[in-house]
């Protein structure tokens, strides 16, 4: 089982320059799309030892085959070194 300690979260936040707090809205405002994209780019670097990949696929849901092929986008964030730690986030469209 993998859990983040408060110390680990604070260190990660210090390295990225921001800290996410559950239940709190991000109050930043941007004057333009360019300013927003620049802010994203400034935070885009992954911590040392991580890499990311993504892919897309189509599938037919067993429970709703009449819907035909549906798109799915997958993103994987993984460690450079083997680890027993894992986490997952699942979303669904309304």
mmCIF file of C-alpha atoms in Angstrom:
data_model
loop_
_atom_site.group_PDB
_atom_site.id
_atom_site.type_symbol
_atom_site.label_atom_id
_atom_site.label_comp_id
_atom_site.label_asym_id
_atom_site.label_seq_id
_atom_site.Cartn_x
_atom_site.Cartn_y
_atom_site.Cartn_z
ATOM 1 C CA UNK A 1 0.000 0.000 0.000
ATOM 2 C CA UNK A 2 1.299 3.413 -0.947
ATOM 3 C CA UNK A 3 0.511 6.633 0.876
ATOM 4 C CA UNK A 4 1.971 10.126 0.683
ATOM 5 C CA UNK A 5 3.170 11.619 3.917
ATOM 6 C CA UNK A 6 2.522 15.286 4.591
ATOM 7 C CA UNK A 7 6.271 15.829 4.450
ATOM 8 C CA UNK A 8 6.441 14.227 0.973
ATOM 9 C CA UNK A 9 3.578 16.394 -0.273
ATOM 10 C CA UNK A 10 5.134 19.572 1.092
ATOM 11 C CA UNK A 11 8.488 18.698 -0.515
ATOM 12 C CA UNK A 12 6.802 17.938 -3.880
ATOM 13 C CA UNK A 13 4.829 21.181 -3.671
ATOM 14 C CA UNK A 14 7.976 23.160 -2.914
ATOM 15 C CA UNK A 15 9.706 21.600 -5.932
ATOM 16 C CA UNK A 16 6.812 22.427 -8.286
ATOM 17 C CA UNK A 17 5.953 25.799 -6.759
ATOM 18 C CA UNK A 18 2.348 24.957 -5.900
ATOM 19 C CA UNK A 19 0.379 22.885 -3.458
ATOM 20 C CA UNK A 20 -2.989 21.283 -4.117
ATOM 21 C CA UNK A 21 -5.463 21.340 -1.247
ATOM 22 C CA UNK A 22 -8.548 19.131 -1.331
ATOM 23 C CA UNK A 23 -11.800 21.054 -1.609
ATOM 24 C CA UNK A 24 -10.169 24.349 -2.543
ATOM 25 C CA UNK A 25 -10.693 26.124 -5.857
ATOM 26 C CA UNK A 26 -7.679 27.470 -7.725
ATOM 27 C CA UNK A 27 -8.159 31.228 -7.483
ATOM 28 C CA UNK A 28 -5.613 32.247 -10.106
ATOM 29 C CA UNK A 29 -6.855 34.433 -12.962
ATOM 30 C CA UNK A 30 -5.168 35.033 -16.299
ATOM 31 C CA UNK A 31 -5.472 38.053 -18.579
ATOM 32 C CA UNK A 32 -5.070 36.002 -21.753
ATOM 33 C CA UNK A 33 -4.794 32.500 -23.146
ATOM 34 C CA UNK A 34 -1.077 33.113 -23.727
ATOM 35 C CA UNK A 35 -0.581 34.007 -20.045
ATOM 36 C CA UNK A 36 -2.481 30.861 -19.003
ATOM 37 C CA UNK A 37 -0.429 28.629 -21.327
ATOM 38 C CA UNK A 38 2.787 30.224 -20.066
ATOM 39 C CA UNK A 39 1.786 29.471 -16.453
ATOM 40 C CA UNK A 40 1.048 25.841 -17.398
ATOM 41 C CA UNK A 41 4.378 25.485 -19.165
ATOM 42 C CA UNK A 42 6.209 26.821 -16.100
ATOM 43 C CA UNK A 43 4.712 23.961 -14.040
ATOM 44 C CA UNK A 44 4.943 21.234 -16.690
ATOM 45 C CA UNK A 45 8.196 19.566 -15.657
ATOM 46 C CA UNK A 46 7.801 16.215 -13.944
ATOM 47 C CA UNK A 47 9.737 15.494 -10.767
ATOM 48 C CA UNK A 48 13.022 13.640 -11.289
ATOM 49 C CA UNK A 49 12.439 9.914 -11.758
ATOM 50 C CA UNK A 50 9.025 10.174 -13.441
ATOM 51 C CA UNK A 51 7.937 9.925 -17.068
ATOM 52 C CA UNK A 52 4.583 10.159 -18.801
ATOM 53 C CA UNK A 53 2.922 8.666 -21.867
ATOM 54 C CA UNK A 54 -0.531 8.672 -23.442
ATOM 55 C CA UNK A 55 -2.548 6.802 -26.013
ATOM 56 C CA UNK A 56 -6.054 6.627 -27.451
ATOM 57 C CA UNK A 57 -8.231 3.669 -28.305
ATOM 58 C CA UNK A 58 -11.774 2.757 -29.242
ATOM 59 C CA UNK A 59 -13.899 0.131 -27.498
ATOM 60 C CA UNK A 60 -17.434 -1.229 -27.529
ATOM 61 C CA UNK A 61 -18.884 -1.345 -23.994
ATOM 62 C CA UNK A 62 -20.325 -4.773 -23.204
ATOM 63 C CA UNK A 63 -23.251 -3.228 -21.322
ATOM 64 C CA UNK A 64 -24.165 -0.829 -24.153
ATOM 65 C CA UNK A 65 -23.114 -2.409 -27.429
ATOM 66 C CA UNK A 66 -25.753 -0.418 -29.295
ATOM 67 C CA UNK A 67 -23.601 2.692 -28.738
ATOM 68 C CA UNK A 68 -20.941 1.261 -31.035
ATOM 69 C CA UNK A 69 -17.281 2.178 -30.742
ATOM 70 C CA UNK A 70 -16.474 4.821 -28.150
ATOM 71 C CA UNK A 71 -13.184 6.708 -27.727
ATOM 72 C CA UNK A 72 -10.990 6.436 -24.646
ATOM 73 C CA UNK A 73 -7.853 8.411 -23.829
ATOM 74 C CA UNK A 74 -5.298 6.920 -21.446
ATOM 75 C CA UNK A 75 -2.437 8.632 -19.650
ATOM 76 C CA UNK A 76 0.246 6.811 -17.682
ATOM 77 C CA UNK A 77 2.595 8.429 -15.202
ATOM 78 C CA UNK A 78 5.306 6.002 -14.178
ATOM 79 C CA UNK A 79 8.552 5.814 -12.279
ATOM 80 C CA UNK A 80 11.903 5.272 -13.966
ATOM 81 C CA UNK A 81 12.740 2.604 -11.356
ATOM 82 C CA UNK A 82 10.609 -0.413 -10.347
ATOM 83 C CA UNK A 83 8.283 0.130 -7.377
ATOM 84 C CA UNK A 84 5.414 -1.613 -5.581
ATOM 85 C CA UNK A 85 3.657 1.779 -5.265
ATOM 86 C CA UNK A 86 0.665 2.467 -7.469
ATOM 87 C CA UNK A 87 -2.365 4.709 -7.771
ATOM 88 C CA UNK A 88 -5.214 5.174 -10.236
ATOM 89 C CA UNK A 89 -7.758 7.829 -11.140
ATOM 90 C CA UNK A 90 -10.881 6.931 -13.054
ATOM 91 C CA UNK A 91 -13.243 9.449 -14.609
ATOM 92 C CA UNK A 92 -16.504 9.124 -16.455
ATOM 93 C CA UNK A 93 -18.416 11.347 -18.807
ATOM 94 C CA UNK A 94 -21.817 12.530 -17.665
#
